[in-house]
Amino acid sequence: MSGEGKFGPLVGAIDEGTSSARFMIFKANSCEVVATYQKEIEQHFPQEGWVEQDACAILDVVITCINKAVEQLVSLGGSPRDIVAIGVTNQRETTIVWDKFTGKPLHNAIVWLDMRTSSTIDKLLDLVPNKTRNKNYLKPLCGLPMSPYFSAVKLRWLVDNVDAVKQAMKNGSCCFGTVDTWLIWNLTGGVNGGKHVTDVTNASRTMLMNIETLNWDPLLLKFFEIPKSVLPQIKSSSEIYGYIADGPLRSIPISGCLGDQQAALVGQLCLQKGQAKATYGTGCFVLYNTGEVRVNSSKGLLTTVAYQLGANNPPCYALEGSVAVAGAALGWLKDNVGMLESAKQSQELAEKATENGSVVFVPAFSGLYAPYWRQDARGVICGITEDTNSNHIVKAALEAVCFQVRDILDAMNEDCGIPLQLLKVDGGMTSNALVMQMQADLIGINIIKAGFAESTALGAALVAYWGIDRTTQVSSIEINNGVIYAPKISDDERDMRYKQWKMAVERSLGWEEN
């Protein structure tokens, strides 16, 4: 292992999100950032409810971020040779298919929040035995309900609707992967021997991996009619997958990989059973570490792999609740309705909202995720009076995120039987102090904001370092806690406001009847 330069050994983290990618260079096994570069990724909306990205553009943006961050490192007196490992973390469920002989994508990447597969779900529900159309039919095998959200459903849509994909499947040239797989395959050589791999956390979001054996499941492959030959090899989250083939980081190992929400769990050091974190971004994701026990939710949550630190170690599991629309609601208020000039302005406007009138906004633009799983839901704004103005609606959009997190935490408490004592939080919206105070008020427990904002990239860097250095103690990294928010409202007020939210959710259901 090299890494004896000016900063000691360094670890690079590729953090590829829905709206941007970044490359961060950390001092090994710490949250100290030496260099970083971030660049936006364009999204395309070919039809209502469809969300795509150009897979080659994703790769190009990642390579640009790597090159620019390395330039920065060199300008500070460091060297790319000081980087001993690379970790990858990525937007999950986003689905890419490409030709393994040409390396060219066969279609744009279908992004996780894309809703075109609602019709595919309908067809799949018809295949459930005894005509029950039970959306939890496959849950005992994969931990997931049938929803347009997951990768197998997106892959099935591509096979059914895109001739190039159908053809490539027939002639054996088709490769499937989530974004981690696409990046690792290209960075380790692509058509010249690139490694076609994924890790257990990303594989656990496809609906094709058996949640117990951690292998592709023959029954699931048969149900979705997906040949095993198109799928990557499943590895642990922390081991060497391959070496970078080209560029300034040539021959450095890629040795860590986690889906972005699992990476935030690790970056927040929620490595003990019973710890939980919420990440507030485009969507909002709450993960509760259940240790080596798989908790099968009866309340609409997902059972997912949290991480597996090395091929010889057992996996740790989590219960997860996903909110489709968090920060995205502010984007809608800005771009579609013109109520905001920027997301940052939301706090200032919401603070101007007078107390009279309780507006409730359910931003179910493309259905509701956990714990409802209702793709027929659509957005509603309730409780409008003649006193209501745009400030009330902005405030209601922020509260909607907090109410949806409350929905998930209530479900987790019922599933686990142990009420959460505190919630660790990270992500873009945690910079909004009003939202964090509202969140503490509406769930009635303390919120601890991450002392280090980039939990997702940090999680990827940590598992990458552990992937090359097994002697490192997993708990040996020090991160200071950030601000603590304590609840300031009474139980009665909390319950009254939550009851109004539930009434509004009820009104959002059933709009998009198939």
XYZ file of C-alpha atoms in Angstrom:
514
model
C 0.000 0.000 0.000
C 1.466 3.371 -0.969
C -0.008 6.550 0.467
C 2.960 7.933 2.366
C 2.685 11.375 0.702
C 1.916 14.780 2.181
C -1.510 13.744 3.545
C -0.797 10.087 4.353
C -2.962 7.380 2.725
C -6.069 8.740 0.972
C -9.346 7.155 -0.187
C -11.493 8.382 -3.078
C -15.306 8.192 -3.084
C -17.428 8.350 -6.219
C -20.845 9.626 -5.077
C -23.206 9.423 -8.054
C -26.624 10.863 -7.124
C -29.814 11.605 -9.036
C -29.060 15.247 -9.759
C -25.261 15.389 -9.514
C -22.090 13.367 -9.087
C -19.024 14.179 -7.006
C -15.620 12.716 -6.291
C -14.297 13.300 -2.771
C -10.804 12.461 -1.581
C -10.630 11.692 2.161
C -7.780 11.015 4.518
C -8.061 7.248 5.064
C -10.508 6.146 7.770
C -11.505 9.712 8.645
C -14.042 12.337 7.629
C -11.311 14.848 6.677
C -11.752 15.895 3.031
C -8.614 16.855 1.103
C -10.157 17.570 -2.321
C -13.596 17.396 -3.951
C -15.340 18.194 -7.219
C -19.058 18.079 -8.049
C -20.977 18.363 -11.325
C -24.693 18.259 -12.179
C -26.265 15.447 -14.209
C -29.094 16.263 -16.589
C -32.432 14.476 -16.352
C -34.757 13.954 -19.322
C -38.554 13.733 -19.158
C -39.702 12.222 -22.489
C -43.320 11.845 -21.258
C -45.294 12.615 -18.127
C -44.020 10.408 -15.295
C -40.962 9.242 -17.283
C -37.487 10.120 -15.958
C -34.347 9.175 -17.874
C -30.633 9.957 -17.897
C -27.978 9.383 -20.545
C -25.797 6.545 -19.183
C -22.740 7.817 -21.099
C -23.293 11.298 -19.632
C -23.364 9.779 -16.112
C -19.994 8.115 -16.812
C -18.522 11.281 -18.353
C -19.577 13.416 -15.374
C -18.021 10.903 -12.941
C -14.736 10.853 -14.907
C -14.692 14.676 -15.002
C -15.213 14.809 -11.224
C -12.353 12.321 -10.667
C -9.962 14.249 -12.932
C -10.807 17.666 -11.434
C -10.522 16.451 -7.818
C -7.177 14.808 -8.581
C -5.939 18.075 -10.177
C -6.974 19.825 -6.959
C -5.104 17.224 -4.890
C -1.941 17.727 -6.968
C -2.203 21.535 -6.631
C -2.239 21.048 -2.840
C 1.002 19.059 -2.999
C -0.535 15.586 -2.962
C -0.257 12.832 -5.567
C -2.799 10.413 -7.108
C -0.451 7.626 -5.909
C -1.426 8.532 -2.322
C -4.949 7.199 -3.062
C -5.018 3.587 -1.889
C -8.657 2.670 -2.588
C -11.811 3.883 -4.335
C -15.400 3.473 -3.106
C -18.581 3.825 -5.157
C -22.008 4.926 -3.973
C -24.923 5.550 -6.282
C -28.580 6.383 -6.838
C -30.307 3.019 -6.450
C -32.829 1.143 -8.639
C -31.867 3.239 -11.696
C -31.567 0.702 -14.504
C -29.024 0.557 -17.345
C -28.693 -2.026 -20.133
C -25.776 -2.081 -22.550
C -24.075 -4.232 -25.187
C -21.112 -6.063 -23.697
C -19.263 -6.171 -27.038
C -19.613 -2.492 -28.024
C -20.028 -1.005 -24.524
C -22.859 1.178 -25.834
C -26.095 1.615 -23.811
C -29.163 0.049 -25.473
C -31.467 2.732 -24.022
C -31.274 5.718 -21.687
C -30.990 4.869 -17.989
C -34.466 4.612 -16.436
C -34.238 6.573 -13.163
C -35.546 5.177 -9.858
C -38.512 7.573 -9.595
C -39.743 6.865 -13.161
C -43.391 5.708 -13.220
C -43.745 4.246 -16.747
C -43.738 0.726 -15.311
C -47.169 1.079 -13.647
C -48.633 -0.879 -16.580
C -45.891 -3.533 -16.223
C -46.836 -3.942 -12.546
C -50.451 -4.489 -13.599
C -49.401 -7.309 -15.944
C -47.157 -8.852 -13.281
C -49.932 -8.770 -10.659
C -52.036 -10.829 -13.095
C -49.374 -13.575 -12.815
C -49.846 -13.943 -9.034
C -51.456 -17.348 -8.332
C -55.155 -17.628 -7.437
C -55.860 -14.190 -8.955
C -55.150 -12.486 -5.610
C -53.049 -9.690 -7.222
C -51.173 -9.594 -3.903
C -48.383 -7.001 -4.283
C -46.463 -8.692 -1.427
C -46.416 -12.061 -3.216
C -42.620 -11.944 -3.784
C -41.764 -10.212 -0.499
C -40.771 -13.407 1.400
C -38.069 -13.991 -1.234
C -36.750 -10.474 -1.940
C -38.037 -8.287 0.926
C -39.810 -5.919 -1.478
C -43.409 -5.289 -2.583
C -44.246 -5.120 -6.283
C -43.824 -1.473 -7.216
C -42.719 0.515 -10.301
C -39.749 1.577 -8.127
C -37.537 -1.527 -8.388
C -35.031 -2.459 -11.098
C -36.487 -5.813 -12.239
C -39.730 -4.077 -13.233
C -37.790 -1.437 -15.216
C -35.742 -4.197 -16.901
C -38.932 -6.087 -17.764
C -40.330 -2.892 -19.367
C -37.157 -2.485 -21.458
C -37.350 -6.093 -22.700
C -41.048 -5.682 -23.566
C -40.764 -2.285 -25.254
C -37.283 -1.759 -26.738
C -36.306 -3.883 -29.750
C -32.556 -3.356 -29.244
C -32.828 -4.789 -25.706
C -34.980 -7.726 -26.852
C -32.445 -8.502 -29.594
C -29.400 -8.215 -27.305
C -31.072 -10.569 -24.804
C -31.629 -13.111 -27.591
C -28.077 -13.008 -28.936
C -26.415 -12.978 -25.514
C -24.814 -9.523 -25.754
C -26.994 -7.776 -23.140
C -25.567 -6.593 -19.798
C -27.820 -5.241 -17.056
C -26.728 -3.177 -14.112
C -27.651 -0.512 -11.614
C -25.465 2.616 -11.754
C -22.700 1.099 -9.578
C -22.358 -1.824 -12.002
C -22.213 0.447 -15.076
C -19.531 2.641 -13.469
C -17.381 -0.246 -12.172
C -17.610 -2.114 -15.514
C -16.437 0.965 -17.428
C -13.778 2.076 -14.940
C -12.215 -1.414 -14.769
C -11.850 -1.697 -18.553
C -15.321 -1.866 -20.134
C -15.184 -4.017 -23.292
C -11.559 -4.851 -22.438
C -12.197 -7.030 -19.420
C -14.364 -4.723 -17.299
C -15.721 -6.376 -14.136
C -19.492 -6.986 -14.313
C -20.279 -6.854 -10.577
C -22.630 -5.299 -8.047
C -22.774 -5.367 -4.260
C -25.407 -6.913 -1.994
C -27.025 -3.559 -1.120
C -27.697 -2.603 -4.733
C -28.671 -6.175 -5.664
C -31.192 -6.162 -2.800
C -33.093 -3.355 -4.619
C -33.626 -5.246 -7.880
C -36.332 -7.737 -6.717
C -34.117 -10.462 -8.223
C -31.843 -11.277 -5.256
C -32.885 -13.690 -2.528
C -32.717 -11.633 0.686
C -31.538 -14.677 2.693
C -29.013 -16.411 0.394
C -27.763 -13.135 -1.213
C -27.800 -14.864 -4.627
C -29.915 -14.269 -7.721
C -33.044 -16.307 -7.060
C -34.205 -18.795 -9.740
C -37.891 -18.322 -8.841
C -37.628 -14.528 -9.092
C -35.747 -14.739 -12.418
C -38.455 -17.051 -13.729
C -41.258 -14.749 -12.522
C -39.748 -11.714 -14.295
C -38.473 -13.822 -17.246
C -34.923 -12.488 -16.887
C -31.991 -14.725 -17.962
C -29.255 -14.971 -15.321
C -26.608 -14.363 -18.026
C -27.444 -10.630 -18.194
C -26.919 -10.074 -14.451
C -23.720 -8.983 -12.685
C -21.942 -11.081 -10.055
C -23.036 -10.190 -6.494
C -20.182 -9.322 -4.088
C -19.985 -8.001 -0.518
C -19.913 -4.213 0.055
C -16.254 -4.192 1.076
C -13.731 -6.151 -1.018
C -11.597 -5.584 -4.127
C -13.800 -5.818 -7.261
C -11.152 -4.742 -9.780
C -8.613 -2.055 -10.615
C -9.064 1.240 -12.452
C -7.912 0.693 -16.039
C -7.071 4.206 -17.159
C -6.517 7.848 -16.236
C -4.805 9.405 -13.202
C -6.035 6.642 -10.840
C -4.891 3.754 -13.043
C -4.287 0.460 -11.143
C -5.907 1.719 -7.897
C -8.425 -0.842 -6.522
C -12.169 -0.232 -6.370
C -12.839 -1.921 -3.038
C -16.104 -0.567 -1.652
C -19.636 -0.243 -3.000
C -22.957 0.684 -1.368
C -26.279 2.032 -2.570
C -26.511 5.692 -1.518
C -28.905 5.217 1.411
C -26.893 2.341 2.856
C -23.743 4.457 2.395
C -25.359 7.243 4.460
C -26.185 4.678 7.189
C -22.500 3.658 7.323
C -21.303 7.282 7.038
C -23.529 8.193 10.005
C -21.907 5.246 11.863
C -25.302 3.615 12.497
C -23.482 0.290 12.784
C -25.343 -0.981 15.864
C -28.700 -2.723 15.841
C -31.476 -0.225 16.699
C -29.795 2.873 15.230
C -31.535 4.786 12.451
C -30.866 7.632 10.037
C -32.886 9.746 7.616
C -31.355 11.286 4.477
C -33.191 14.258 2.999
C -32.541 14.737 -0.721
C -34.731 14.563 -3.844
C -36.594 11.888 -1.901
C -36.223 11.030 1.778
C -35.022 7.658 3.040
C -35.158 6.294 6.569
C -33.065 3.214 7.410
C -33.216 1.339 10.726
C -30.363 -1.104 11.387
C -31.801 -4.482 12.464
C -28.392 -6.219 12.703
C -28.155 -9.794 11.449
C -31.924 -10.226 11.876
C -34.205 -9.792 8.858
C -37.368 -8.092 10.094
C -40.255 -8.813 7.728
C -42.423 -5.727 7.854
C -46.180 -6.061 8.129
C -46.480 -2.250 7.882
C -45.347 -1.556 4.327
C -41.611 -1.141 4.925
C -38.861 -2.796 2.890
C -36.414 -5.382 4.178
C -33.068 -4.525 2.629
C -29.384 -5.348 3.053
C -27.670 -2.554 5.028
C -24.101 -3.696 4.303
C -21.838 -6.742 4.287
C -18.283 -5.911 5.329
C -16.317 -8.566 3.468
C -17.276 -11.819 1.741
C -16.686 -13.899 4.888
C -18.791 -11.736 7.189
C -22.553 -12.056 7.679
C -24.720 -9.308 6.172
C -26.425 -6.680 8.306
C -30.021 -5.851 7.411
C -32.194 -2.767 7.676
C -35.829 -1.811 7.543
C -36.308 1.001 5.071
C -39.030 3.511 4.414
C -38.815 5.601 1.249
C -40.481 8.959 0.569
C -40.614 9.683 -3.173
C -40.970 13.462 -2.900
C -38.965 15.485 -0.346
C -36.699 18.162 -1.848
C -38.464 17.467 -5.160
C -41.561 19.287 -3.792
C -39.507 22.493 -3.509
C -38.309 21.965 -7.085
C -41.958 21.754 -8.138
C -42.844 24.965 -6.264
C -39.884 26.686 -7.949
C -40.116 25.384 -11.527
C -43.822 24.643 -12.047
C -45.580 27.145 -9.817
C -43.026 29.956 -9.489
C -43.456 30.317 -5.706
C -39.730 30.042 -4.968
C -36.609 31.410 -6.611
C -34.471 28.737 -4.954
C -34.932 25.900 -2.472
C -32.867 27.921 0.041
C -35.602 30.602 0.072
C -38.145 28.101 1.457
C -37.135 28.615 5.109
C -37.513 32.402 4.955
C -40.953 32.183 3.257
C -42.238 29.411 5.534
C -41.259 31.436 8.601
C -43.524 34.250 7.341
C -46.575 31.970 7.254
C -49.027 33.146 9.931
C -50.420 30.595 12.368
C -54.063 30.977 11.314
C -55.008 28.317 8.818
C -53.412 24.881 8.748
C -52.703 23.976 5.130
C -51.664 20.379 4.462
C -49.873 19.453 1.223
C -49.514 15.779 0.181
C -46.977 15.837 -2.701
C -47.971 12.460 -4.168
C -47.024 13.519 -7.709
C -46.496 9.934 -8.845
C -48.066 7.906 -6.060
C -47.071 7.335 -2.425
C -44.203 5.080 -1.327
C -43.835 3.605 2.187
C -45.837 2.723 4.146
C -48.775 3.156 1.729
C -47.439 1.849 -1.627
C -50.329 3.458 -3.518
C -49.459 4.306 -7.100
C -53.020 5.640 -7.603
C -52.391 8.566 -5.190
C -51.902 12.089 -6.544
C -50.927 15.407 -4.947
C -53.504 17.377 -2.949
C -53.444 20.641 -0.970
C -56.097 20.740 1.766
C -57.317 23.271 4.315
C -57.150 26.358 2.075
C -59.062 29.421 3.346
C -59.270 33.041 2.157
C -56.287 33.806 4.441
C -54.033 31.231 2.718
C -51.107 32.609 0.747
C -48.033 31.177 -0.968
C -46.053 31.187 2.309
C -48.523 28.700 3.829
C -48.094 26.385 0.836
C -44.282 26.549 1.034
C -44.479 25.748 4.759
C -46.883 22.870 4.055
C -44.414 21.450 1.480
C -41.695 21.395 4.141
C -44.044 19.876 6.732
C -45.021 17.178 4.222
C -41.490 15.782 4.358
C -41.658 15.633 8.171
C -45.111 13.997 8.211
C -43.943 11.322 5.741
C -40.951 10.553 7.988
C -43.390 10.249 10.921
C -45.450 7.737 8.866
C -42.324 5.626 8.389
C -41.091 5.837 11.993
C -44.536 4.831 13.308
C -44.428 1.778 11.018
C -40.872 0.934 12.162
C -41.877 1.176 15.827
C -44.758 -1.230 15.220
C -42.588 -3.680 13.245
C -39.663 -3.688 15.700
C -41.572 -3.145 18.936
C -38.798 -0.845 20.168
C -39.589 2.883 19.759
C -36.665 4.844 18.385
C -34.953 7.107 20.949
C -33.289 9.509 18.504
C -32.899 9.977 14.751
C -29.642 10.872 12.971
C -30.169 13.027 9.889
C -28.138 14.123 6.865
C -28.619 15.413 3.322
C -29.314 18.756 1.676
C -32.491 19.698 3.565
C -30.817 19.384 6.966
C -29.301 22.846 6.357
C -32.881 24.175 6.795
C -33.144 24.685 10.571
C -36.930 25.171 10.358
C -37.420 21.738 8.746
C -35.249 20.079 11.390
C -37.208 21.721 14.227
C -40.520 20.756 12.553
C -39.217 17.185 12.236
C -38.379 16.968 15.948
C -41.783 18.485 16.815
C -43.772 16.108 14.600
C -42.036 12.873 15.681
C -41.520 13.804 19.340
C -37.895 12.625 19.664
C -34.507 14.330 19.369
C -32.960 14.855 15.937
C -29.157 14.822 15.644
C -27.828 16.497 12.517
C -24.676 14.896 11.111
C -21.554 16.779 12.172
C -20.176 15.942 8.730
C -22.583 16.784 5.915
C -21.388 14.306 3.268
C -22.379 11.086 5.025
C -23.026 9.229 1.754
C -19.564 9.808 0.275
C -17.990 9.097 3.678
C -19.773 5.716 3.877
C -18.357 4.746 0.460
C -14.854 5.849 1.500
C -15.015 3.876 4.767
C -16.086 0.566 3.184
C -13.438 1.031 0.447
C -10.688 1.412 3.064
C -11.986 -1.519 5.103
C -12.024 -3.481 1.817
C -8.218 -3.290 1.532
C -7.314 -3.141 5.233
C -9.073 -5.754 7.325
C -7.174 -4.742 10.493
C -8.934 -1.370 10.761
C -11.444 -1.165 13.572
C -14.797 -0.265 12.064
C -15.704 2.003 14.996
C -12.383 3.840 15.239
C -13.368 6.956 13.277
C -14.297 10.134 15.130
C -17.100 12.378 13.914
C -18.482 15.194 16.036
C -22.270 15.415 16.268
C -23.861 18.478 14.754
C -26.835 20.425 16.096
C -29.418 18.611 18.258
C -33.089 19.575 17.783
C -35.482 18.723 20.629
C -39.313 18.685 20.317
C -40.993 21.937 21.418
C -44.723 21.160 21.043
C -47.122 19.189 23.245
C -48.259 15.632 22.517
C -51.809 16.934 21.963
C -50.737 19.411 19.291
C -48.519 16.788 17.634
C -51.387 14.278 17.470
C -53.874 16.858 16.191
C -51.580 17.923 13.358
C -50.775 14.325 12.434
C -54.499 13.521 12.322
C -54.962 16.343 9.766
C -52.115 14.878 7.699
C -53.827 11.457 7.709
C -57.080 13.068 6.556
C -55.234 14.735 3.657
C -53.499 11.456 2.699
C -56.920 9.779 2.583
C -58.057 12.429 0.083
C -54.991 11.865 -2.136
C -55.800 8.188 -2.788
C -57.570 6.724 -5.804
C -57.139 9.587 -8.295
C -55.301 7.580 -10.921
C -57.523 4.547 -11.259
C -56.164 2.154 -13.878
